[in-house]
Short mmCIF file of C-alpha atoms and ligand atoms in Angstrom, two decimals:
data_model
loop_
_atom_site.label_atom_id
_atom_site.label_comp_id
_atom_site.label_asym_id
_atom_site.label_seq_id
_atom_site.Cartn_x
_atom_site.Cartn_y
_atom_site.Cartn_z
CA MET A 13 40.70 2.77 34.73
CA THR A 14 41.47 5.13 36.52
CA ALA A 15 44.93 7.14 35.92
CA THR A 16 47.40 9.45 37.97
CA HIS A 17 49.46 12.83 35.90
CA SER A 18 51.77 14.93 37.22
CA SER A 19 53.72 17.82 36.28
CA ARG A 20 55.69 20.68 37.97
CA MET A 21 52.65 22.50 36.80
CA ILE A 22 48.53 22.23 36.93
CA ILE A 23 47.00 24.33 35.12
CA LEU A 24 42.72 24.17 35.96
CA GLY A 25 40.68 25.73 33.03
CA SER A 26 40.62 27.10 29.88
CA GLY A 27 39.90 30.19 29.33
CA PRO A 28 42.16 32.65 27.83
CA ALA A 29 43.52 33.19 31.21
CA GLY A 30 44.44 29.38 31.65
CA LEU A 31 45.78 28.79 27.63
CA THR A 32 47.55 31.54 28.17
CA ALA A 33 49.47 30.28 31.16
CA ALA A 34 49.83 27.29 29.40
CA ILE A 35 52.10 28.58 26.36
CA TYR A 36 54.54 30.95 28.32
CA ALA A 37 55.28 27.48 30.81
CA ALA A 38 54.85 25.74 27.94
CA ARG A 39 57.77 27.40 26.32
CA ALA A 40 59.16 27.47 29.04
CA GLY A 41 59.90 24.32 29.72
CA LEU A 42 57.69 23.29 32.09
CA ALA A 43 55.04 20.64 29.70
CA PRO A 44 52.51 21.96 32.04
CA ILE A 45 49.12 20.18 31.70
CA VAL A 46 45.80 21.84 31.22
CA VAL A 47 42.94 20.88 33.14
CA GLN A 48 39.98 21.57 31.01
CA GLY A 49 36.57 21.75 33.02
CA ILE A 50 33.33 20.99 31.52
CA GLN A 51 33.19 25.24 29.43
CA PRO A 52 36.72 23.80 27.30
CA GLY A 53 37.81 27.94 25.66
CA GLY A 54 35.86 28.72 28.40
CA GLN A 55 33.21 32.35 28.17
CA LEU A 56 34.76 33.03 24.97
CA THR A 57 33.23 30.05 23.02
CA ILE A 58 29.19 31.00 24.53
CA THR A 59 29.61 34.80 22.75
CA THR A 60 30.06 35.21 18.49
CA ASP A 61 31.54 38.72 17.47
CA VAL A 62 34.21 39.43 19.96
CA GLU A 63 35.56 43.00 18.64
CA ASN A 64 38.53 43.70 21.24
CA TYR A 65 40.65 41.13 21.43
CA PRO A 66 44.10 43.18 19.76
CA GLY A 67 45.65 41.53 16.67
CA PHE A 68 42.61 41.45 14.79
CA ALA A 69 41.51 44.20 12.04
CA ASP A 70 38.44 42.44 11.57
CA VAL A 71 35.55 41.13 13.77
CA ILE A 72 36.86 37.85 14.62
CA GLN A 73 34.18 35.27 16.49
CA GLY A 74 34.91 34.07 20.55
CA PRO A 75 34.81 30.51 20.30
CA TRP A 76 37.18 30.36 17.33
CA LEU A 77 39.90 32.60 18.41
CA MET A 78 39.56 29.92 21.68
CA GLU A 79 40.32 27.55 19.43
CA GLN A 80 43.61 29.17 18.94
CA MET A 81 44.46 29.36 21.80
CA GLN A 82 44.33 26.05 22.41
CA LYS A 83 46.82 25.43 18.61
CA GLN A 84 48.60 27.61 20.48
CA ALA A 85 49.54 25.64 23.83
CA GLU A 86 49.22 22.44 21.91
CA HIS A 87 51.71 23.22 19.07
CA VAL A 88 54.67 24.59 22.00
CA GLY A 89 54.20 20.86 24.45
CA ALA A 90 51.02 21.51 27.03
CA ARG A 91 49.33 19.15 26.92
CA MET A 92 45.04 18.95 27.49
CA GLU A 93 43.52 17.47 29.75
CA TRP A 94 38.91 16.70 28.87
CA ASP A 95 37.98 16.65 33.16
CA HIS A 96 36.29 18.66 35.43
CA ILE A 97 38.38 18.66 39.28
CA SER A 98 36.24 18.26 42.41
CA SER A 99 38.30 17.96 44.84
CA VAL A 100 42.53 19.39 46.25
CA ASP A 101 44.61 18.92 48.50
CA LEU A 102 46.90 22.14 49.11
CA SER A 103 48.40 21.39 52.22
CA GLN A 104 51.68 19.52 50.63
CA ARG A 105 53.66 19.67 47.79
CA PRO A 106 52.78 18.28 44.96
CA PHE A 107 49.30 19.62 45.03
CA ARG A 108 46.28 16.67 44.32
CA LEU A 109 43.93 16.92 42.88
CA THR A 110 40.76 14.69 42.05
CA GLY A 111 38.70 14.73 38.94
CA ASP A 112 35.20 13.56 38.94
CA SER A 113 36.63 10.99 35.71
CA GLY A 114 38.82 9.86 38.75
CA ASN A 115 42.01 10.51 37.91
CA VAL A 116 44.28 12.24 39.53
CA TYR A 117 47.18 15.89 38.66
CA LEU A 118 49.98 15.55 40.80
CA GLY A 119 51.24 18.66 40.75
CA ASP A 120 54.57 21.02 41.79
CA THR A 121 52.57 24.13 41.27
CA LEU A 122 48.42 24.85 40.12
CA VAL A 123 47.07 28.00 38.61
CA ILE A 124 44.01 28.66 38.98
CA ALA A 125 42.18 29.97 35.78
CA THR A 126 38.14 27.85 36.84
CA GLY A 127 36.71 32.34 35.43
CA ALA A 128 34.05 34.04 36.60
CA GLN A 129 30.06 33.36 35.45
CA ALA A 130 27.75 35.80 35.09
CA ARG A 131 24.92 35.91 36.70
CA TRP A 132 21.75 35.82 34.80
CA LEU A 133 17.75 36.25 35.50
CA ASP A 134 17.31 32.69 34.17
CA LEU A 135 14.34 33.35 32.05
CA PRO A 136 13.26 31.30 29.22
CA THR A 137 12.96 34.29 27.12
CA GLU A 138 17.51 35.43 28.08
CA GLU A 139 17.96 32.08 27.66
CA ARG A 140 16.58 31.77 23.85
CA LEU A 141 17.53 35.46 23.05
CA LYS A 142 21.36 35.47 24.71
CA GLY A 143 24.20 37.84 22.22
CA LYS A 144 20.60 38.70 19.95
CA GLY A 145 20.36 41.14 21.90
CA VAL A 146 20.68 39.94 25.13
CA SER A 147 23.94 40.58 27.06
CA ALA A 148 25.85 40.72 30.58
CA CYS A 149 29.09 42.81 29.44
CA ALA A 150 28.49 46.25 28.04
CA THR A 151 32.25 46.23 27.49
CA CYS A 152 32.00 43.41 25.68
CA ASP A 153 28.98 44.34 23.16
CA GLY A 154 27.86 47.67 24.14
CA PHE A 155 30.23 48.43 20.89
CA PHE A 156 27.36 47.02 18.62
CA TYR A 157 24.88 49.11 20.10
CA ARG A 158 25.37 52.49 19.20
CA GLY A 159 22.67 54.93 18.73
CA LYS A 160 20.47 52.28 19.61
CA LYS A 161 18.28 51.96 22.77
CA VAL A 162 19.34 50.25 26.18
CA ILE A 163 17.84 48.29 29.07
CA VAL A 164 21.33 47.95 32.12
CA ILE A 165 19.28 46.04 34.70
CA GLY A 166 20.26 45.65 38.72
CA GLY A 167 21.01 47.53 41.22
CA GLY A 168 24.63 47.41 42.59
CA ASN A 169 27.93 49.15 41.15
CA THR A 170 28.07 46.92 38.21
CA ALA A 171 24.61 48.16 37.33
CA VAL A 172 25.72 51.39 37.86
CA GLU A 173 28.69 51.63 35.91
CA GLU A 174 27.58 49.24 32.80
CA ALA A 175 24.55 52.56 32.28
CA LEU A 176 27.26 54.66 32.46
CA TYR A 177 29.92 52.85 29.75
CA MET A 178 26.43 53.04 27.85
CA THR A 179 26.05 56.01 27.16
CA ASN A 180 29.22 56.08 25.49
CA HIS A 181 27.50 53.89 22.54
CA SER A 182 23.64 54.64 23.18
CA HIS A 183 21.54 58.25 24.08
CA ASP A 184 19.33 56.40 25.99
CA VAL A 185 19.50 53.44 28.78
CA THR A 186 17.55 52.86 31.01
CA LEU A 187 18.12 51.05 34.47
CA ILE A 188 16.04 48.41 35.54
CA HIS A 189 15.66 47.55 39.27
CA ARG A 190 13.75 45.92 41.27
CA ARG A 191 13.41 48.04 43.95
CA ASP A 192 12.93 51.32 45.71
CA SER A 193 16.91 52.33 45.61
CA LEU A 194 20.29 50.92 44.40
CA ARG A 195 22.73 49.50 46.37
CA ALA A 196 25.79 51.04 44.77
CA GLU A 197 28.43 53.10 46.25
CA LYS A 198 27.36 57.06 45.96
CA ILE A 199 29.56 58.57 43.64
CA LEU A 200 28.00 55.83 41.03
CA GLN A 201 24.10 56.54 41.49
CA GLU A 202 25.49 60.57 41.82
CA ARG A 203 27.20 60.11 38.75
CA LEU A 204 23.97 58.48 37.18
CA PHE A 205 21.40 60.36 38.74
CA ALA A 206 23.09 63.69 36.44
CA HIS A 207 23.58 62.54 33.72
CA PRO A 208 20.98 63.13 30.78
CA ASN A 209 21.03 60.18 28.19
CA ILE A 210 19.36 57.81 31.45
CA LYS A 211 16.52 57.59 33.06
CA VAL A 212 16.00 55.09 36.11
CA LEU A 213 12.67 53.16 36.17
CA TRP A 214 12.68 52.28 40.03
CA ASN A 215 10.30 48.78 41.73
CA ARG A 216 10.08 46.16 37.63
CA GLU A 217 11.00 43.13 37.29
CA ILE A 218 11.49 41.35 33.75
CA ALA A 219 9.13 39.41 33.38
CA ARG A 220 9.83 38.26 29.32
CA PHE A 221 12.48 38.89 27.11
CA LEU A 222 10.36 39.82 23.59
CA GLY A 223 11.80 38.73 20.21
CA GLU A 224 11.10 39.03 16.76
CA GLY A 225 12.25 37.83 12.74
CA THR A 226 14.35 36.03 11.34
CA PRO A 227 17.37 35.77 13.44
CA GLU A 228 15.09 36.15 16.44
CA VAL A 229 16.33 39.78 18.16
CA LEU A 230 15.11 41.63 20.53
CA VAL A 231 12.57 44.13 20.35
CA ALA A 232 12.01 44.60 23.68
CA ALA A 233 11.11 43.21 27.19
CA GLU A 234 7.93 42.95 29.58
CA LEU A 235 8.95 45.26 32.49
CA ARG A 236 6.48 43.91 36.03
CA ASP A 237 6.08 46.68 38.40
CA THR A 238 7.01 44.60 41.52
CA THR A 239 4.94 46.30 43.95
CA SER A 240 1.29 46.69 42.24
CA GLY A 241 2.00 43.24 39.29
CA ALA A 242 1.41 45.43 36.76
CA ILE A 243 2.15 45.26 33.23
CA GLU A 244 4.56 47.73 30.28
CA ARG A 245 5.62 47.12 27.53
CA ILE A 246 9.06 49.01 26.25
CA ASP A 247 10.94 49.04 22.65
CA ILE A 248 14.55 48.54 22.80
CA GLU A 249 17.57 46.56 21.12
CA GLY A 250 20.02 45.77 23.69
CA ALA A 251 19.97 45.11 27.18
CA PHE A 252 21.97 43.89 29.74
CA VAL A 253 22.16 42.38 32.27
CA ALA A 254 24.74 43.54 34.97
CA ILE A 255 23.56 41.75 38.46
CA GLY A 256 26.67 40.25 39.16
CA HIS A 257 29.28 37.37 39.02
CA VAL A 258 29.65 34.57 40.25
CA PRO A 259 33.79 32.87 40.99
CA ALA A 260 34.71 29.89 40.64
CA THR A 261 35.91 29.17 43.61
CA GLU A 262 34.08 27.33 45.71
CA LEU A 263 36.43 23.79 45.26
CA PHE A 264 39.21 26.33 46.95
CA LYS A 265 37.06 27.62 50.38
CA GLY A 266 39.16 26.26 52.73
CA HIS A 267 41.80 25.50 51.11
CA LEU A 268 42.85 29.22 50.52
CA GLU A 269 42.41 32.86 51.03
CA LEU A 270 39.55 34.41 49.29
CA ASP A 271 37.95 38.18 49.65
CA SER A 272 34.15 38.61 50.76
CA ASP A 273 32.80 38.34 47.33
CA GLY A 274 34.48 34.82 46.88
CA TYR A 275 37.55 35.46 44.50
CA VAL A 276 40.97 34.31 44.82
CA LYS A 277 42.96 37.16 47.00
CA VAL A 278 46.74 37.75 45.91
CA GLN A 279 49.60 39.97 47.03
CA THR A 280 48.89 43.24 45.58
CA GLY A 281 50.74 43.23 41.44
CA THR A 282 51.48 39.51 41.75
CA THR A 283 49.13 36.54 40.71
CA HIS A 284 50.64 34.29 44.11
CA THR A 285 47.41 33.67 45.94
CA SER A 286 47.71 32.62 50.32
CA VAL A 287 49.93 28.95 49.75
CA PRO A 288 53.38 29.36 48.38
CA GLY A 289 53.29 27.17 44.36
CA VAL A 290 49.37 28.60 44.14
CA PHE A 291 48.83 31.38 41.75
CA ALA A 292 45.52 32.41 40.53
CA CYS A 293 44.65 34.27 36.66
CA GLY A 294 41.86 35.59 35.03
CA ASP A 295 38.25 37.06 36.27
CA VAL A 296 38.64 34.66 39.13
CA MET A 297 41.30 36.86 40.85
CA ASP A 298 39.79 39.97 38.80
CA LYS A 299 36.56 41.21 39.58
CA THR A 300 37.02 44.95 38.39
CA TYR A 301 38.20 44.43 34.24
CA ARG A 302 36.99 40.97 33.79
CA GLN A 303 37.81 41.35 30.14
CA ALA A 304 39.81 38.15 27.58
CA VAL A 305 42.62 39.91 27.69
CA THR A 306 43.32 41.36 29.98
CA ALA A 307 42.36 37.38 31.79
CA ALA A 308 45.72 36.46 28.87
CA GLY A 309 47.93 39.52 30.20
CA THR A 310 46.83 37.69 34.45
CA GLY A 311 47.50 33.94 32.84
CA CYS A 312 50.84 35.08 31.42
CA MET A 313 52.00 36.96 34.89
CA ALA A 314 50.82 33.24 37.00
CA ALA A 315 53.28 31.41 34.36
CA LEU A 316 56.13 33.31 34.87
CA ASP A 317 55.41 34.38 38.45
CA ALA A 318 55.34 29.63 38.51
CA GLU A 319 58.43 29.68 37.03
CA ARG A 320 60.70 32.08 39.30
CA PHE A 321 59.39 29.96 42.35
CA LEU A 322 60.06 26.54 40.49
CA ALA A 323 63.50 28.13 40.03
CA GLU A 324 63.64 28.95 43.88
CA MET A 325 63.09 25.73 45.36
CA ASP A 326 65.39 23.59 43.02
CA PHE A 327 67.91 26.15 43.76
CA GLU A 328 67.27 25.04 48.08
CA SER A 329 66.71 21.82 47.17
CA VAL A 330 70.12 21.94 45.26
CA GLU A 331 71.52 23.83 48.09
CA THR A 332 70.63 21.53 51.34
CA HIS A 333 71.96 18.66 49.29
CA LEU A 334 75.08 19.88 48.80
CA LEU A 335 75.23 20.93 52.14
CA GLN A 336 74.74 17.79 53.48
CA GLU A 337 76.45 15.85 51.16
CA ALA A 338 79.65 18.07 52.87
C1 LIG B 422 28.56 36.16 26.55
C2 LIG B 422 30.36 36.70 26.84
C3 LIG B 422 30.75 38.49 26.33
C4 LIG B 422 32.47 38.09 26.27
N1 LIG B 422 32.07 38.40 25.39
C5 LIG B 422 34.65 39.47 25.76
C6 LIG B 422 34.25 40.01 24.61
O1 LIG B 422 33.55 40.77 24.09
N2 LIG B 422 36.17 40.78 24.98
C7 LIG B 422 36.46 40.85 26.16
O2 LIG B 422 37.67 40.41 26.37
N3 LIG B 422 35.91 39.28 27.02
C8 LIG B 422 34.68 39.30 27.15
N4 LIG B 422 34.49 38.53 28.00
C9 LIG B 422 33.91 38.37 28.88
C10 LIG B 422 35.49 36.83 29.48
O3 LIG B 422 35.22 36.10 28.16
C11 LIG B 422 36.29 37.26 30.46
O4 LIG B 422 36.89 38.06 30.84
C12 LIG B 422 37.12 35.32 30.06
O5 LIG B 422 36.77 34.32 28.49
C13 LIG B 422 37.99 35.28 31.41
O6 LIG B 422 38.71 34.38 31.25
P1 LIG B 422 38.74 33.23 32.65
O7 LIG B 422 40.02 32.06 31.41
O8 LIG B 422 39.32 33.38 33.73
O9 LIG B 422 38.37 32.70 32.48
P2 LIG B 422 37.27 32.09 31.30
O10 LIG B 422 36.81 32.53 30.27
O11 LIG B 422 35.40 32.03 32.46
O12 LIG B 422 37.14 29.97 31.92
C14 LIG B 422 37.07 29.30 32.91
C15 LIG B 422 37.48 27.80 32.29
O13 LIG B 422 37.96 27.54 33.57
C16 LIG B 422 36.53 26.17 34.01
N5 LIG B 422 37.04 25.80 34.82
C17 LIG B 422 35.96 26.12 36.01
N6 LIG B 422 36.38 25.32 36.84
C18 LIG B 422 37.47 23.61 36.55
C19 LIG B 422 37.10 23.01 38.27
N7 LIG B 422 36.78 22.42 38.42
N8 LIG B 422 38.21 21.83 36.94
C20 LIG B 422 38.63 22.29 36.02
N9 LIG B 422 38.24 23.31 35.35
C21 LIG B 422 37.57 24.35 35.72
C22 LIG B 422 36.15 26.05 33.02
O14 LIG B 422 36.02 24.65 31.88
C23 LIG B 422 37.17 27.67 31.36
O15 LIG B 422 37.93 25.96 30.52
C24 LIG B 422 32.22 38.11 27.05
C25 LIG B 422 31.84 37.38 27.92
C26 LIG B 422 30.75 36.90 28.18
C27 LIG B 422 29.55 35.88 28.94
#
């Protein structure tokens, strides 16, 4: 049996952006429905220590933080639906979304908070050592590698920025790139090459990560020379995979404006997308900061923008009604 759910606001995604939007919208009396997707709680549920989310003096766990956010959203009146949206119709209001379950969601407004997934190398050893020395976010995890020898993998802006960022914590940072030149902006490259604590290993890719101990932690990586195929070992304690992100926007192609990297375009300083009544927040519209606190911040903005949009719509329809009666 499939069902149709209607709300003044449908929120797609249950990471920090979606759940913060839900808290604000519920407290504004909009009774939002959050469609959680296949990763309820979002990306923070796959990490352990979180030390940079304000409000907690001690280190907290990512899954715990997201559980608290969900409970808070439910406590103030948001409704959670465990479904993954597979098609959307944004051509008229209410917007119509259909889930894998066959259920239909109708919303006077839509908040898109579907996030962006980090690209990984897809090595079996990488999967095993994620969170145990292998990370995809230096800003998030760099602090845990103070004074340790680390590598950063990639050749674009993100990789160079992450390598530069890691010099705040480590005196021994090596950038590993599979080609003999970087794609990053010239200015970033200049900063990288001028930094005394960063070296670059060209034409190398990761063959595998090596772990030791119980519990197992990263101790080295095997590098393959992309020209000769030769293998060498580098002893390290941290590895940051910085080969880009993929915003979860496949669903919206052709329905609203995306930028050349696939992120949802919003009007500067707001969460308004190219379709009136559709708002975007969190990593799906932000390729610069990509942090839980910035996702939560834009989630708040999206709920407030949507609330104002609805208030204007309601005012216009009352006015039209009164004019028709006069
Ligand atoms: C390993 C790791 C560690 C990190 N550590 C930190 C840290 O310490 N501090 C920090 O500030 N940040 C950290 N980050 C970054 C942080 O997790 C993200 O910036 C943040 O989660 C983005 O929030 P979001 O709500 O925009 O998206 P996400 O958290 O990515 O959530 C996206 C949501 O959208 C849902 N979704 C996607 N597609 C659909 C669909 N079609 N239908 C329905 N739902 C859908 C998913 O199920 C998910 O619930 C870390 C990230 C990773 C990967």
